[in-house]
Each structure stands twice: as structure tokens, then as C-alpha cells.
Coordinates of C-alpha atoms in Angstrom, one line a residue:
X1 CA 87.1 67.2 117.5
X2 CA 86.3 64.5 114.7
X3 CA 89.1 65.5 112.5
X4 CA 91.4 64.4 115.6
X5 CA 89.8 61.0 115.7
X6 CA 89.8 60.2 112.0
X7 CA 93.6 60.9 111.7
X8 CA 94.2 58.9 114.9
X9 CA 92.3 56.1 113.2
X10 CA 93.9 56.3 109.7
X11 CA 97.2 56.4 111.7
X12 CA 96.6 53.2 113.6
X13 CA 95.0 51.4 110.7
X14 CA 98.3 51.7 108.6
X15 CA 99.7 48.0 108.4
X16 CA 103.0 47.4 109.6
X17 CA 104.5 45.7 106.8
X18 CA 104.4 49.2 104.8
X19 CA 107.8 49.6 106.2
X20 CA 109.6 46.8 104.4
X21 CA 111.9 48.1 101.8
X22 CA 112.1 45.0 98.8
X23 CA 110.4 42.1 98.1
X24 CA 106.7 41.6 97.7
X25 CA 104.6 41.7 100.7
X26 CA 102.0 38.9 99.9
X27 CA 104.7 36.7 98.3
X28 CA 104.9 32.8 100.0
X29 CA 108.4 31.6 100.3
X30 CA 109.6 28.2 99.6
X31 CA 112.9 27.0 98.6
X32 CA 111.8 25.6 95.3
X33 CA 110.4 28.9 94.2
X34 CA 113.6 31.0 94.8
X35 CA 115.7 31.9 91.6
X36 CA 118.9 31.5 93.8
X37 CA 121.3 32.7 90.7
X38 CA 119.2 36.1 90.9
X39 CA 119.5 36.6 94.2
X40 CA 123.3 36.0 94.5
X41 CA 123.7 38.5 91.2
X42 CA 121.8 40.8 93.1
X43 CA 123.9 40.9 96.3
X44 CA 127.0 40.8 94.0
X45 CA 125.8 43.7 91.9
X46 CA 125.3 45.5 95.4
X47 CA 128.5 44.5 96.8
X48 CA 130.3 45.9 93.8
X49 CA 128.4 49.3 94.3
X50 CA 129.3 49.3 98.1
X51 CA 133.0 48.8 96.6
X52 CA 133.0 51.1 94.1
X53 CA 131.6 54.0 96.2
X54 CA 134.4 53.0 99.0
X55 CA 136.9 53.1 96.5
X56 CA 135.8 56.5 95.5
X57 CA 135.5 57.6 99.4
X58 CA 131.8 58.9 98.7
X59 CA 131.3 57.6 102.8
X60 CA 127.5 59.0 102.4
X61 CA 126.8 56.8 99.4
X62 CA 128.4 53.9 101.1
X63 CA 126.2 53.9 104.3
X64 CA 123.0 54.5 102.2
X65 CA 124.2 51.2 100.2
X66 CA 125.0 49.1 103.2
X67 CA 121.6 50.2 104.9
X68 CA 119.9 49.0 101.4
X69 CA 121.7 45.7 101.4
X70 CA 120.9 45.3 105.2
X71 CA 117.2 45.2 104.1
X72 CA 117.5 43.4 100.6
X73 CA 115.4 40.4 100.4
X74 CA 118.0 38.5 98.0
X75 CA 120.7 39.1 101.0
X76 CA 118.1 37.9 103.7
X77 CA 117.5 34.8 101.2
X78 CA 121.3 34.4 101.2
X79 CA 122.0 34.8 104.7
X80 CA 119.4 32.2 105.7
X81 CA 120.9 30.2 102.9
X82 CA 124.1 30.0 104.4
X83 CA 123.3 29.3 107.8
X84 CA 120.5 26.7 107.4
X85 CA 122.0 24.7 104.1
X86 CA 125.5 25.6 103.4
X87 CA 127.0 26.1 107.0
X88 CA 128.9 22.9 108.2
X89 CA 127.1 23.2 111.9
X90 CA 123.5 23.8 110.4
X91 CA 121.9 20.7 112.3
X92 CA 123.6 21.8 115.7
X93 CA 121.1 23.2 117.8
X94 CA 121.8 26.5 119.9
X95 CA 120.6 27.0 123.5
X96 CA 117.1 27.2 122.3
X97 CA 117.3 23.9 120.9
X98 CA 115.6 24.9 117.6
X99 CA 117.2 23.6 114.2
X100 CA 115.8 24.6 110.8
X101 CA 116.2 22.1 108.2
X102 CA 112.7 21.9 106.2
X103 CA 111.6 24.3 103.3
X104 CA 109.0 25.7 105.3
X105 CA 110.7 26.6 108.8
X106 CA 113.3 28.2 106.1
X107 CA 110.7 30.5 104.2
X108 CA 109.4 31.6 107.6
X109 CA 112.8 32.5 109.4
X110 CA 113.6 34.3 106.0
X111 CA 110.5 36.0 106.3
X112 CA 110.9 36.7 110.0
X113 CA 114.6 38.1 109.3
X114 CA 113.2 40.6 106.8
X115 CA 110.3 41.6 108.5
X116 CA 111.4 41.8 112.2
X117 CA 109.5 44.8 113.8
X118 CA 111.4 45.4 116.8
X119 CA 115.4 45.2 117.5
X120 CA 116.6 41.9 118.3
X121 CA 118.6 41.4 121.5
X122 CA 121.2 38.4 121.1
X123 CA 120.3 34.9 122.8
X124 CA 122.9 33.5 125.1
X125 CA 125.5 31.1 123.2
X126 CA 125.3 27.3 123.8
X127 CA 128.9 26.6 125.3
X128 CA 130.8 23.1 124.1
X129 CA 134.1 22.1 124.6
X130 CA 135.6 20.1 122.0
X131 CA 139.2 18.6 122.0
X132 CA 142.1 20.3 120.5
X133 CA 143.8 18.4 117.5
X134 CA 147.0 17.0 118.7
X135 CA 146.4 17.2 122.6
X136 CA 144.1 16.0 125.2
X137 CA 143.1 19.7 126.1
X138 CA 139.7 21.0 125.1
X139 CA 138.4 24.3 124.0
X140 CA 135.2 26.0 124.2
X141 CA 133.2 26.6 121.3
X142 CA 130.1 28.9 121.5
X143 CA 127.0 27.9 119.5
X144 CA 124.8 30.9 118.8
X145 CA 121.1 30.2 118.2
X146 CA 120.0 30.0 114.3
X147 CA 118.5 33.4 114.3
X148 CA 121.5 34.9 115.7
X149 CA 123.5 33.1 113.1
X150 CA 121.0 34.2 110.3
X151 CA 121.4 37.9 111.3
X152 CA 124.8 37.9 111.9
X153 CA 125.2 36.3 108.2
X154 CA 123.0 39.3 107.0
X155 CA 125.3 42.0 108.6
X156 CA 128.2 40.3 107.3
X157 CA 126.9 40.8 104.0
X158 CA 126.8 44.3 103.9
X159 CA 130.0 44.9 106.0
X160 CA 132.1 42.6 104.7
X161 CA 133.3 44.7 101.5
X162 CA 134.0 47.8 103.2
X163 CA 136.1 46.4 105.9
X164 CA 137.9 44.1 103.1
X165 CA 138.6 47.1 101.3
X166 CA 139.4 49.4 103.7
X167 CA 142.5 47.2 104.9
X168 CA 143.8 46.3 101.8
X169 CA 143.6 50.1 100.7
X170 CA 144.6 51.9 104.0
X171 CA 146.6 49.9 106.3
X172 CA 148.6 47.5 104.0
X173 CA 148.4 46.1 100.7
X174 CA 147.5 42.3 101.7
X175 CA 144.7 40.2 99.4
X176 CA 141.2 39.3 100.6
X177 CA 141.4 36.7 102.7
X178 CA 138.1 36.3 104.6
X179 CA 139.1 33.1 106.6
X180 CA 142.3 34.4 107.9
X181 CA 142.8 33.9 111.7
X182 CA 143.0 36.9 114.2
X183 CA 146.6 36.1 115.1
X184 CA 147.6 35.5 111.5
X185 CA 146.1 39.1 110.3
X186 CA 148.1 40.7 113.2
X187 CA 151.1 39.1 112.2
X188 CA 150.6 39.9 108.6
X189 CA 149.8 43.5 109.5
X190 CA 152.9 43.7 111.9
X191 CA 155.4 42.6 109.3
X192 CA 155.2 45.3 106.8

């Protein structure tokens, strides 16, 4: 009877932070202490490993490396930086009305994205109608909340190389064009 309660107590006292993959647990993040060049190099090196494994046809290694990229701290930091610093719409709030512009909230956002405990359910997008260039018509623009933007950037970091290499290698020989529109891409694919 005592052994059952001991095991239950030990299981329940295990901290939830043990499940994290990389990055120090007790580190306080701030924008000034992050070595951005090293983070970019780490992500670039991991992307290169994913690309090399996909070229070799080792799908198991590709999946494992993508999982590693999904949980990597440098990828998370760069994704939060992309959504909060680099993106032109960084000052535009989503449905929740939140904008992250200061270093401390950015650090808290990166920490939450890295260590979230349960699966995330995306929030609805804010719908704004903007004028089309050259006409008086308007088109709808969906603005996701900042957390969704960060999580999308994390996912893009680990799937971008595989999708790009698969399209170039297997469908037709096209150069990598990440900002090519869907319509233009379909015209290029069907032209060959």
C-alpha cells in the first residue's frame, strides 16, 4: 500500500518543464541577451540537415529533424522575432486586441510558444476590408492573433525546406520562390 502512494507522489511531483527539448529552463529571456546570429546559424544548420536528408530520401530522418526543429529554441526565437519585429503588420492587433512590441512581452511570448503545455486551438481571424489597387473594390484580409502568427512561423520553419525541395525535385525543376502566389505557382506547374 505504501509503495503505491510513493509512486503516485513521485509521478505527481515531476515538474512539467522536464518535457522541454532545448534551452535552459531558468534562463530569463530579454531581447538584448539573445545572440541572434547564433540562433540564425543554428536554424540554418538544421534546415540544411533536413534538406540533405530529404535529398537522400531518408524520410524517417526528415521527420525526426522536423520534430527537432519544431521544438528548437532558436526556431522559436526567430519565429517570434519574425512575427513581432520583422513583419510589416507587427503593430496590427488581431481579434484579441493584443500587440507585442516591448522586449519583456516578446520574451514571455517566446517562452509560452516554447513551453506550451497543451495543444493550441487557433483563434478566429479579424476580418478587415482593404481597397484593391487600381479599382474601387475591396478585398477581405484576415488578421490572425499574435500567438497564431508565431506558431505559424514555427511550423513554417520546419516544413518550408521539405515542401520546397519536394516541389523542385519531384514535380518540375523550378527555382525556390517562397513568395510566389498560388495562382502564379499553378501557372508555372501546368506550363511544364
